[in-house]
Every structure is written in C-alpha cells, then in structure tokens.
CSV table of C-alpha atoms and ligand atoms in Angstrom, one decimal:
chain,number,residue,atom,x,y,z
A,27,UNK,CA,2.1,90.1,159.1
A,28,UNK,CA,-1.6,92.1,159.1
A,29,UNK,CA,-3.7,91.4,162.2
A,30,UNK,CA,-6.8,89.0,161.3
A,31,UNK,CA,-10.2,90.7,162.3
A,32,UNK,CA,-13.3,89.1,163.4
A,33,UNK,CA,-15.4,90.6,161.1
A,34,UNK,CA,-14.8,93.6,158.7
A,35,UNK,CA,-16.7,95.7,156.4
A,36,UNK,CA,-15.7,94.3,152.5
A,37,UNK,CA,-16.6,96.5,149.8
A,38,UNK,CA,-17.6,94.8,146.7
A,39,UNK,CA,-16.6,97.6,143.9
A,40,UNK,CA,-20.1,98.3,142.7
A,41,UNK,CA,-20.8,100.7,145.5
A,42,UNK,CA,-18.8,104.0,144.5
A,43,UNK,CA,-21.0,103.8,141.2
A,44,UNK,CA,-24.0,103.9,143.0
A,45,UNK,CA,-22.5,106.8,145.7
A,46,UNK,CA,-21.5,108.6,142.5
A,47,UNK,CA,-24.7,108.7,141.2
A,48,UNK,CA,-26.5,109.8,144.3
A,49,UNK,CA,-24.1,112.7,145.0
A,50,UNK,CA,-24.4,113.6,141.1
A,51,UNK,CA,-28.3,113.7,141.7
A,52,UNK,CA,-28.0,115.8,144.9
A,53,UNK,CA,-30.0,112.6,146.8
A,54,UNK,CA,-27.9,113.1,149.9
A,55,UNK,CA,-31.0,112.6,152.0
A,56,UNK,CA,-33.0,110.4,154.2
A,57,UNK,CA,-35.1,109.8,151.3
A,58,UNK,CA,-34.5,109.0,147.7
A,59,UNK,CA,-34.1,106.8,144.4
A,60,UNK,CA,-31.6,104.7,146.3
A,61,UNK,CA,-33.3,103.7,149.6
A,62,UNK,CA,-36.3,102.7,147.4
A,63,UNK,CA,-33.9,100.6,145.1
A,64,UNK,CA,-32.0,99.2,147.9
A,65,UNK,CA,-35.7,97.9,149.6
A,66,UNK,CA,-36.4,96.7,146.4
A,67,UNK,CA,-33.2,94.6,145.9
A,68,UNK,CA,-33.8,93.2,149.4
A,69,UNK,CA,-37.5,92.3,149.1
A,70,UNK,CA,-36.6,90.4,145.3
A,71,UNK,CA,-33.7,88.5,147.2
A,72,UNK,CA,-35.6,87.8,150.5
A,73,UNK,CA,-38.8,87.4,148.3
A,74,UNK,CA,-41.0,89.4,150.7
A,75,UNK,CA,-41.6,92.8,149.7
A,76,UNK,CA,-42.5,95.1,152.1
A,77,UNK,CA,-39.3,96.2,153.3
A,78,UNK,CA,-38.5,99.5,155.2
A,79,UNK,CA,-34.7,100.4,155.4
A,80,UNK,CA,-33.8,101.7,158.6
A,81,UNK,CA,-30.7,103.7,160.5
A,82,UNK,CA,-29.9,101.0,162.5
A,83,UNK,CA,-31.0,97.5,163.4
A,84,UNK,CA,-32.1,98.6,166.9
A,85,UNK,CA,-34.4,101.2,165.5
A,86,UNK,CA,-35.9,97.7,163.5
A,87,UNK,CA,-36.7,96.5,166.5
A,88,UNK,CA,-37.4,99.0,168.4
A,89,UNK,CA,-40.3,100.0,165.3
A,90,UNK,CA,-41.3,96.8,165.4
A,91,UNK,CA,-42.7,96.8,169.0
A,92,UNK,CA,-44.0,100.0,168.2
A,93,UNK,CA,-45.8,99.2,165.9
A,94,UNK,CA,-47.1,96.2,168.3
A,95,UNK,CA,-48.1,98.8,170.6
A,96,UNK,CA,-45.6,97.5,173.3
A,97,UNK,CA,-46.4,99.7,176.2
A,98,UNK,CA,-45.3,99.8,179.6
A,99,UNK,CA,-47.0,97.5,181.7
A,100,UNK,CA,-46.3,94.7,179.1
A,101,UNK,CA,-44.1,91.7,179.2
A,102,UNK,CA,-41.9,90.6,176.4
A,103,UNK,CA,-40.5,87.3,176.0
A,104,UNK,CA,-36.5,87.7,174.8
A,105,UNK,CA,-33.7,85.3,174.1
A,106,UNK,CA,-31.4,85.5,176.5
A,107,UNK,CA,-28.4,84.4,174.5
A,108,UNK,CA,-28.0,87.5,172.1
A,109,UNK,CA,-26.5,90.7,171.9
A,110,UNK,CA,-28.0,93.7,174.0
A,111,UNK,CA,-29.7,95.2,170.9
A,112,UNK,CA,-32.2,92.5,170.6
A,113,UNK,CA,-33.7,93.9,174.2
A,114,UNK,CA,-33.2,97.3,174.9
A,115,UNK,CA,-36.2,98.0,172.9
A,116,UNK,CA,-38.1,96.2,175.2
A,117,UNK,CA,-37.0,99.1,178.0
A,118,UNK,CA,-37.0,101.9,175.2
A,119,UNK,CA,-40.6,101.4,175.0
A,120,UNK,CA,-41.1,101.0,179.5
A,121,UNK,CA,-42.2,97.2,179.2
A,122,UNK,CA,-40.5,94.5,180.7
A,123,UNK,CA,-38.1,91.7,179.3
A,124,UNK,CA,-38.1,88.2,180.5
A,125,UNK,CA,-35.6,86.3,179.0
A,126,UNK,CA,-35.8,82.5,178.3
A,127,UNK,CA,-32.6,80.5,177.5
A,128,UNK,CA,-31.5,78.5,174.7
A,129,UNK,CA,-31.8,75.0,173.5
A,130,UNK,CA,-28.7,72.9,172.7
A,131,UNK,CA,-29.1,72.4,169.0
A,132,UNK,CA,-28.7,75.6,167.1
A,133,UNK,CA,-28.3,77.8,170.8
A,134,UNK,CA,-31.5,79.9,169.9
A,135,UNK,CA,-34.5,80.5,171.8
A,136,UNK,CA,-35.6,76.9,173.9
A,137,UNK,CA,-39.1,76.6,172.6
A,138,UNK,CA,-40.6,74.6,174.9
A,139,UNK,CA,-38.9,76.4,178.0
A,140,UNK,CA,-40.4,79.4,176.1
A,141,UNK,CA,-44.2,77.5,176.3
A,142,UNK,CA,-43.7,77.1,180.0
A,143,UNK,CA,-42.3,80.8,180.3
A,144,UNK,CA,-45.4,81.8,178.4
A,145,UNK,CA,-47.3,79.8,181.0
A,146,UNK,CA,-45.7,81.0,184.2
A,147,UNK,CA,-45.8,84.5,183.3
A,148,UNK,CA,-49.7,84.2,182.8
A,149,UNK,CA,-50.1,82.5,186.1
A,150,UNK,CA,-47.9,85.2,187.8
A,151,UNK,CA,-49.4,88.5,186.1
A,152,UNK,CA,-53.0,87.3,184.8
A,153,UNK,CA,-51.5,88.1,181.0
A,154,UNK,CA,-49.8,86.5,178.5
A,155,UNK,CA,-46.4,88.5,177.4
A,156,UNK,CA,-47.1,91.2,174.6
A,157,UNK,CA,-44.7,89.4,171.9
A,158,UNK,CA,-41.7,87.4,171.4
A,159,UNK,CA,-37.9,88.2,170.5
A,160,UNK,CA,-36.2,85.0,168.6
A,161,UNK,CA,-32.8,85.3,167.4
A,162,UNK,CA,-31.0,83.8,164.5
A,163,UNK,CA,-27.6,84.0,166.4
A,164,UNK,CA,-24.3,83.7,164.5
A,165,UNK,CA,-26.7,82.8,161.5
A,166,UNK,CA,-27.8,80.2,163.0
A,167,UNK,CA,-32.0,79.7,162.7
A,168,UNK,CA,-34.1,79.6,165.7
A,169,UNK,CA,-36.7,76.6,165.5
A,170,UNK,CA,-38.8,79.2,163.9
A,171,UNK,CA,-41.7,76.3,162.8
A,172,UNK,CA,-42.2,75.4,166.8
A,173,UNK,CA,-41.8,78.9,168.1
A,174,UNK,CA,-44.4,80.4,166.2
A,175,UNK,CA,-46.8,77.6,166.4
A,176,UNK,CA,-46.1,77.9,170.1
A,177,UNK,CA,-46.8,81.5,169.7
A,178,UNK,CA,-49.6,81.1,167.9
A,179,UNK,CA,-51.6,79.0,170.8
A,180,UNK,CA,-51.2,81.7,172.6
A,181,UNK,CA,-51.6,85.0,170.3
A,182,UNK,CA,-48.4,86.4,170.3
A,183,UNK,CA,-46.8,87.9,168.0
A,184,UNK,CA,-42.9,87.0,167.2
A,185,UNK,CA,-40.4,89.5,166.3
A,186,UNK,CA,-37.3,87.9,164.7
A,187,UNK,CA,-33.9,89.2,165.4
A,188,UNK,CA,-32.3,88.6,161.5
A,189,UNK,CA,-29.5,91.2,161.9
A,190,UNK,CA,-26.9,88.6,162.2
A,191,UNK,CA,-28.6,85.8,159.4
A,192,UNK,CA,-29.1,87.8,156.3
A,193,UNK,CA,-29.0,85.1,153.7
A,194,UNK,CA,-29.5,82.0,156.3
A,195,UNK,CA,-33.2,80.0,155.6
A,196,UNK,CA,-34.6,77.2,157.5
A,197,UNK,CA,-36.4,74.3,155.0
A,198,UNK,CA,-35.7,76.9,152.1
A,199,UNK,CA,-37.5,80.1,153.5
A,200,UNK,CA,-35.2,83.0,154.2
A,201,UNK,CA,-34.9,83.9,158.2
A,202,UNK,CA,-36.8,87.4,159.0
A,203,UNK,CA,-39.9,86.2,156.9
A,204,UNK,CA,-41.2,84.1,160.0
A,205,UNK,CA,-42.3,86.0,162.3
A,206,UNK,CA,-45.0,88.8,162.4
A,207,UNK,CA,-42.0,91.0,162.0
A,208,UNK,CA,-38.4,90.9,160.9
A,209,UNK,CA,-35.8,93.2,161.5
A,210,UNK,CA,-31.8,93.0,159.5
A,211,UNK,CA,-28.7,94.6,160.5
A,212,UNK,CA,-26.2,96.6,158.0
A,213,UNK,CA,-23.5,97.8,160.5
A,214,UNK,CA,-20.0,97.2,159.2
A,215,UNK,CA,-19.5,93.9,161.0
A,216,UNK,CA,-22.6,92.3,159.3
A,217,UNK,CA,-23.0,89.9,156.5
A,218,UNK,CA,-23.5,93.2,154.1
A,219,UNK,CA,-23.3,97.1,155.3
A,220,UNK,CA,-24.4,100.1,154.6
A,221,UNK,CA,-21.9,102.0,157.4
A,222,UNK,CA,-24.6,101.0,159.7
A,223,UNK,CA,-28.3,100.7,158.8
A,224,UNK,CA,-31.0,98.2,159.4
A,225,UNK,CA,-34.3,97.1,158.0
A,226,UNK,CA,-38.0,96.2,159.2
A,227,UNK,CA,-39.3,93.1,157.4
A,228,UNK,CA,-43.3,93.6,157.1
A,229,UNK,CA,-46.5,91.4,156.6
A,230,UNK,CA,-48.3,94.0,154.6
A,231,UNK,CA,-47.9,97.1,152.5
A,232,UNK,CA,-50.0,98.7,155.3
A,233,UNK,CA,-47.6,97.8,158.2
A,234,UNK,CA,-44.5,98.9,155.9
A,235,UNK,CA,-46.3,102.3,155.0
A,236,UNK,CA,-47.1,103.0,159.0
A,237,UNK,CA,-43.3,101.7,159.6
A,238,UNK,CA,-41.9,104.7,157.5
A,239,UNK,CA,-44.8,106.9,159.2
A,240,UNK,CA,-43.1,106.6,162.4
A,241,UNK,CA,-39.8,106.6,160.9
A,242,UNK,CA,-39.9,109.8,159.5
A,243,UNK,CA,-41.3,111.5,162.9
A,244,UNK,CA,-45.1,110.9,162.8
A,245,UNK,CA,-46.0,113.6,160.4
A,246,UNK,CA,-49.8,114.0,159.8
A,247,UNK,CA,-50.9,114.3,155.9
A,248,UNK,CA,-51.3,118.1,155.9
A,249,UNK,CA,-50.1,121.3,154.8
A,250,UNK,CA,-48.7,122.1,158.2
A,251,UNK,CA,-46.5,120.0,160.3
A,252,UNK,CA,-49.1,117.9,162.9
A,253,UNK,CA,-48.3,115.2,165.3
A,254,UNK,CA,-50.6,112.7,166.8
A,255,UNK,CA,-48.2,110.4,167.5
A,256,UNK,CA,-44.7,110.0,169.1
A,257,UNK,CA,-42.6,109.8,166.0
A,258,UNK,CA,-38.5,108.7,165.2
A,259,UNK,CA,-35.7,109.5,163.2
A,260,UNK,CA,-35.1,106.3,161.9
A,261,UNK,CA,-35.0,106.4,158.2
A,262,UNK,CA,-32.1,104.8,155.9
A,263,UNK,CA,-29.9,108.0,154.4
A,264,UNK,CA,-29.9,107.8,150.6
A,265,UNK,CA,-26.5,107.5,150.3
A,266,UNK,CA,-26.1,104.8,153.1
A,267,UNK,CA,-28.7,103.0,150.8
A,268,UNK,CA,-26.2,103.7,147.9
A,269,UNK,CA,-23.2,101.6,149.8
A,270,UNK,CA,-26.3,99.1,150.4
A,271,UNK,CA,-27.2,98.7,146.7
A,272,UNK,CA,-23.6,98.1,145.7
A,273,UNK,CA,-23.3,94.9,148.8
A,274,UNK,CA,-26.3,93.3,147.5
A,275,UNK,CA,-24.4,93.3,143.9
A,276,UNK,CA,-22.2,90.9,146.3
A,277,UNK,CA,-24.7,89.8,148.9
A,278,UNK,CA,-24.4,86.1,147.1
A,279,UNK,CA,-20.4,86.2,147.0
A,280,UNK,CA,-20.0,86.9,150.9
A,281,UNK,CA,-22.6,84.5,152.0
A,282,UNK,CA,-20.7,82.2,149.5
A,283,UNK,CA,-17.5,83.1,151.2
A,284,UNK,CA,-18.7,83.2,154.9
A,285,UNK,CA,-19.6,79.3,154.5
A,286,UNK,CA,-16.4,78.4,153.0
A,287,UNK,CA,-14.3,79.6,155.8
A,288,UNK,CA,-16.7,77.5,157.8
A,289,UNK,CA,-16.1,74.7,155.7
A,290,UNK,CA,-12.2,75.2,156.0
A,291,UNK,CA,-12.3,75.5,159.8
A,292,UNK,CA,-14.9,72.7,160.3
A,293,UNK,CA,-12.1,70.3,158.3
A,294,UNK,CA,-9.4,71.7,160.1
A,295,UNK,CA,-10.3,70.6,163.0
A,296,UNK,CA,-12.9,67.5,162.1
A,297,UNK,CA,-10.5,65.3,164.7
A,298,UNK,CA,-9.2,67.5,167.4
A,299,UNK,CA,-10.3,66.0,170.7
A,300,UNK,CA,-11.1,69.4,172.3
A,301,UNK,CA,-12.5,71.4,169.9
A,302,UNK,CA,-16.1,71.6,168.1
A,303,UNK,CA,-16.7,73.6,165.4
A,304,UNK,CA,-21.0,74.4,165.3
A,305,UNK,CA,-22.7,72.8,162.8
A,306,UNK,CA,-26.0,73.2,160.9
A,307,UNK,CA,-27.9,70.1,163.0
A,308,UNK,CA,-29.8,68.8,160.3
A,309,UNK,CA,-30.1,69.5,156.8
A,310,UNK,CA,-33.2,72.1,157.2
A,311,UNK,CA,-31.3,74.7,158.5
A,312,UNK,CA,-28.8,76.7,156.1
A,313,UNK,CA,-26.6,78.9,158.6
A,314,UNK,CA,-25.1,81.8,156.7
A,315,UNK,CA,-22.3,81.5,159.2
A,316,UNK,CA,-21.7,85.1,159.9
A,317,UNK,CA,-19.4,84.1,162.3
A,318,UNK,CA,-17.8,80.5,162.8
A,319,UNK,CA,-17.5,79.6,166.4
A,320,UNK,CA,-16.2,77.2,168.3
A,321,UNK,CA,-16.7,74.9,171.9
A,322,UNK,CA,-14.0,73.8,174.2
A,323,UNK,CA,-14.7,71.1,176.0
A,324,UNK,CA,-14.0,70.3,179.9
A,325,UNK,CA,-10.7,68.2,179.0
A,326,UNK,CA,-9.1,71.4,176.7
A,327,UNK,CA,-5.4,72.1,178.3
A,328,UNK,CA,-7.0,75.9,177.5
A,329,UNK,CA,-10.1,77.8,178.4
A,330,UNK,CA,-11.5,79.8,175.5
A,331,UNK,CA,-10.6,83.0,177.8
A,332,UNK,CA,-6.9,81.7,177.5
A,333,UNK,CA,-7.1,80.3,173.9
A,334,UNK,CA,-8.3,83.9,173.1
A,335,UNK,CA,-5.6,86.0,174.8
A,336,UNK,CA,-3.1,83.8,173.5
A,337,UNK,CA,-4.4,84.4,169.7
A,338,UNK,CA,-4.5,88.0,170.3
A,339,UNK,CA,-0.9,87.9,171.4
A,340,UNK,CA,-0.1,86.9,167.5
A,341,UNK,CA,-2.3,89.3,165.8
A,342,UNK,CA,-5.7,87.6,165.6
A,343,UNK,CA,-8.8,89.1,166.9
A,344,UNK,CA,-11.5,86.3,168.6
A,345,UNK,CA,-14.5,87.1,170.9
A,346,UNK,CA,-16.1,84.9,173.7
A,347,UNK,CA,-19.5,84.2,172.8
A,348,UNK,CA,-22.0,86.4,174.3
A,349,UNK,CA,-22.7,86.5,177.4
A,350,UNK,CA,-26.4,85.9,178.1
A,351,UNK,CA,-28.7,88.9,179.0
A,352,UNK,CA,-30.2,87.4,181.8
A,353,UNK,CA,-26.5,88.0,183.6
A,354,UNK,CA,-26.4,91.2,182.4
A,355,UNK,CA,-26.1,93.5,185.2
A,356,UNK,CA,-28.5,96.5,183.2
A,357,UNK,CA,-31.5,93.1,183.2
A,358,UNK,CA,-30.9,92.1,186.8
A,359,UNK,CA,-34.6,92.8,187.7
A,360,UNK,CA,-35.8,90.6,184.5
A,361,UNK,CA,-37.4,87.6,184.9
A,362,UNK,CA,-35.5,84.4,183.6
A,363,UNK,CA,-36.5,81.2,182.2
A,364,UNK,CA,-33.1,79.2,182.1
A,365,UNK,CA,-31.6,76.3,181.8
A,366,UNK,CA,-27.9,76.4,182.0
A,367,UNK,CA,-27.1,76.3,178.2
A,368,UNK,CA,-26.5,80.2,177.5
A,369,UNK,CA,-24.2,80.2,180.1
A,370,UNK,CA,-22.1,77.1,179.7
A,371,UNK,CA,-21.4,78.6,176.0
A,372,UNK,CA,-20.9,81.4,177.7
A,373,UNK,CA,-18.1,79.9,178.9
A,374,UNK,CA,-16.9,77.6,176.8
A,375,UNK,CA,-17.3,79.0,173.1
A,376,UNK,CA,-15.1,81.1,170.5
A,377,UNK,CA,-15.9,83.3,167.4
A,378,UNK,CA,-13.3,82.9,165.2
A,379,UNK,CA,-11.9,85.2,161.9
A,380,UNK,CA,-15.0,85.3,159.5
A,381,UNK,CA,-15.2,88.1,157.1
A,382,UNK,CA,-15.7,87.3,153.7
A,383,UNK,CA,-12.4,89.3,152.6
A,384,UNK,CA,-10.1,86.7,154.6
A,385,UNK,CA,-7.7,84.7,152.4
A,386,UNK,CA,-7.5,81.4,153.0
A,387,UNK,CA,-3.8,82.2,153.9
A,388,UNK,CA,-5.3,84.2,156.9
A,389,UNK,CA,-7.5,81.1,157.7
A,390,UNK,CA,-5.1,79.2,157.8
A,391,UNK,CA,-3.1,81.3,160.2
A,392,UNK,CA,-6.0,81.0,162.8
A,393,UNK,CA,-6.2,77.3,162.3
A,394,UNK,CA,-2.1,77.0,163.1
A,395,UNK,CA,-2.2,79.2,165.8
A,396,UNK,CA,-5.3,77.6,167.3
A,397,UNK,CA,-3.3,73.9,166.9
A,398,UNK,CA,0.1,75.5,168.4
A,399,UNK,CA,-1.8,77.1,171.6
A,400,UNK,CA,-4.4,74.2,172.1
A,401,UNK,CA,-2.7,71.0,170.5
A,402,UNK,CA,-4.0,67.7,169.7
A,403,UNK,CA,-1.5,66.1,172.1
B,23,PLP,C1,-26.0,93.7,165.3
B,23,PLP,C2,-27.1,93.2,166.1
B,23,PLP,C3,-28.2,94.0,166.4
B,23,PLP,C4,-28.3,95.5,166.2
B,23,PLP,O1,-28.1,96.0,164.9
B,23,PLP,P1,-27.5,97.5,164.7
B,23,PLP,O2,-27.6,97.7,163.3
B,23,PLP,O3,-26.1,97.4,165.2
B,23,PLP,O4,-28.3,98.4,165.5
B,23,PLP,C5,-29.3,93.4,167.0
B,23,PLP,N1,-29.3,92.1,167.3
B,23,PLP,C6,-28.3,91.3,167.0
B,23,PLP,C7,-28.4,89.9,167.4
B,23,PLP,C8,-27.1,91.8,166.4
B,23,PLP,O5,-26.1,91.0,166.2
C-alpha cells in the first residue's frame, strides 16, 4: 500500500502544453507572455484585476508591507494562529509583531480582542499599529466584514494572508479581495502550484505597477541602471507561470475535490463521540478546505500527538495544527493579545489527508485507521 500525504502537488495535464510553449518561445525568464496570462487567469477568476505574480507567498507579504511603508519603529498587528510566513515580514522589514489570538468560530484572527489590542498598543506607545495580518487558515475565512470595519475606525490598513484559501469567499466575495492587500500562495502543498510562487492582490493598477517596481529590483525609467529605492527579486519565472496557467485549467476541479474529501470525512465521523471535524459555521462562509482538520476532545482515549504517531505507523501522513506564533521561541519578545484558543487547538487538533488527487479508497483508509486507533467504544 502507497503512503497517504497531507497535501501533494497534482498536475492537471494542461501544464506541459503551456511549459512547451514557453521553452519553444525561449520565455524562460522572470518575465513573459505566461506570467501576464497566468495574472490574467487569476484576476478573471478572483474578479479583481490587478494581480502581480510573485516567487513566493512570503515575498507577497513581505511587498505588501512595503509598499505600506512598514518601517522599523512600527507595530503590526498579526494572527497568532498561522504559519511563520504570515510574520516574518513583519521583522524582514525591522517593525514589530504583536500577535492577537483567535476566535472560536472559524479559529482566525478574534476581532474584538484585536479592537482592544489596537487600543492597548495606542495607550502603551502613543500610536496605533502600522497595519493588520488576517489569515484565512486551512481555508477557513477570517470575519473579514468586522475586521476591516474595526480597522477602519482606526486607519489601518489589513493585509490578508490568502495563501492557504485560494478559491474560499465569505457571503460570495472571493478571500484576498478584502483587505487593502491580498497575498496567495503557489508552493506545491497549496490548493494550485506553480513549484512555489505567490501573488500580491492590489486595489489599483497603480499599486500593482509599483508592486512589480520593487519586484524587479527598483529600477529607475532610464537608459542606465538607477536606484532610489531598495529593490527585490521577487518576480514569478515565466515558466513557473506556465505550470500556473495549466492549474488554473483545474483550479475549479481541485477546490471541487478538496470539499468532497471534507464532505466524506465530515460523514464519516458525524457521530463519533471524540471527534469534530471543522465546519463552515454558518452558511456565509465557503471554506475551500485546503486541509480538513480535526478536534479531540478531553474524553478521547488518544491525544492528537498519539492519534498522529499511530497513523504514521500505517503509512499516513497527519500534522498537529499549528502551533501559535506567540509561543514561538523566534517571537518571544512580541507582544500578545490572547485568549487561550490558539493554543488549546494547538493541542487538540489534526490535519488530515487532503490533496485533491486522493481516491476515495485512500480516504477511506484514513477514516479506518482513525476508527481502529481512536474507536467509538
Ligand atoms: C504557505 C503559507 C505562506 C507562505 O507561502 P509561500 O509561498 O510558501 O512563501 C504564508 N502564509 C500561510 C498561512 C501559508 O500557509
């Protein structure tokens, strides 16, 4: 029997044609016919148009608190419960994260804890914190509607974290067109890849055109190389784009799939006593499900450590959830807003097999073993 993955890369078919045709046209470059179609295929789906492709979603992020002129000195509000990425741009650029946990409901950003974050920090420092990180995590979308509003009383600007909700939309609009800036991950574990490659979701042709400025190292309009500003190597390669262009041929097949393995699991175990599979919480928010996870609760004969050693022992790859920045030994100085949420997941929830090339065969195999090591009775 094949080990079960998390979450692999699953090529669709459609991108060796488009590969072909940019090694046949010599665009083996960061720049080309195929990063602009792949933009364009995003910004028609995601029906918000000014889209820069990227290297990575970190450089997203990072870009995008460039281009908020993030500077040391600065304080920027991040969900705690995410993956590192979401944050180390905050350092990259010499400000200072202060994390604020999650609410119960969809385990994203706690908007009102955010409010009084927002409030403390002023009293603290004299200034309100430079902008916001909100994640869509597993999929799942933040309350995007009270965090900006929130923001908004304030001034700040949100940045949301999309790299794990391509495709999810909360009351019909797609996640990353919130906020003053969205950012999209394509690394192989994502909803679609490009090998690894990201995105910056922009407000304005403007922002987008000053985006690719910076990605493409700051150069000056002139006959001569001139700087003025501290510039990146961030730009999408044209033949990463390529791979992209043939995954958004698919994009609507994997999200498709993704929610059906939810579906199957969230059947599966509908009646076990110690077992929760996450749900959308109401029926405004339209998780992609990138990953389907799982809670144990306090009467489980298994912790989720155990349940997840025991599954690896028969071939089938699981991952706790993750473990909130504000415990993170490289944040220890951070300032955090919490609440005790981020880390009872922490230490009660699962990720389970989720790439849209399982079988339901495969699925299965998870649920049985799941059943066998942590039975109804
Ligand atoms: C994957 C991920 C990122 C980083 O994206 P890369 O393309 O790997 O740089 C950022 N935030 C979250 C929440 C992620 O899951």
């Amino acid at each position: 029997m094949n080990d079960i993955k998390l979450s692999l890369p699953h090529a669709g078919g459609h991108e060796k044609k488009y590969i072909d045709e940019a090694l046949a046209d010599n665009w083996i470059v960061p720049l080309g016919p195929h990063v602009n179609l792949f933009e364009k295929k995003l910004g028609d789906y995601l029906d918000s148009p000014f889209i820069v492709a990227l290297s990575a979603g970190t450089a997203a992020i990072h870009l995008a608190l460039v281009m908020l002129g993030i500077k040391p000195g600065d304080e920027v509000i991040c969900q705690s419960f995410t993956f590192s990425a979401s944050a180390n741009p905050i350092l990259y650029q010499g400000a200072t994260p202060v994390f604020v946990d999650s609410e119960p409901t969809t385990w994203n950003i706690d908007p009102e804890l955010m409010r009084s974050a927002i409030i403390d920090r002023h009293a603290k420092t004299g200034r309100y914190p430079a902008a916001i990180i909100a994640v869509h995590l597993y999929g799942m979308p933040a309350q995007m509607n009270r965090i900006i509003e929130i923001a908004a009383e304030f001034g700040i600007p949100v940045v949301e974290d999309a790299a794990e909700a391509l495709g999810s939309t909360l009351g019909g609009k797609f996640c990353g067109t919130f906020g003053r800036y969205g950012t999209l991950s394509f690394n192989g574990n994502k909803i679609i890849t490009t090998s690894g490659g990201g995105a910056l979701i922009c407000p304005t042709s403007e922002d987008a055109g000053r985006v690719l400025f910076y990605a493409t190292q700051a150069r000056e309009n002139r006959p001569y190389y001139y700087h003025e500003h501290v510039g990146y190597n961030y730009r999408l390669s044209n033949v990463s784009a390529a791979i992209g262009c043939g995954q958004m041929d698919v994009l609507e097949e994997h999200l498709a799939r993704r929610r059906r393995i939810h579906d199957i699991y969230s059947e599966a175990f509908a009646s076990h006593p110690y077992i929760r599979v996450k749900q959308n919480p109401s029926a405004e928010f339209n998780s992609n499900f990138w990953l389907t996870t799982i809670t144990l609760s306090n009467a489980s004969p298994v912790t989720a450590d155990q349940l997840r050693i025991a599954l690896a022992e028969r071939g089938i790859e699981t991952r706790l959830l993750w473990r909130p920045m504000h415990i993170q030994p490289v944040f220890a100085d951070a300032a955090a807003y919490t609440n005790g949420i981020s880390e009872d997941l922490f230490s009660r929830g699962l990720c389970l097999p989720s790439g849209s090339s399982l079988t339901d065969d495969e699925v299965n195999r998870v649920i049985i073993a799941i059943n066998e090591i942590c039975p109804e009775k």
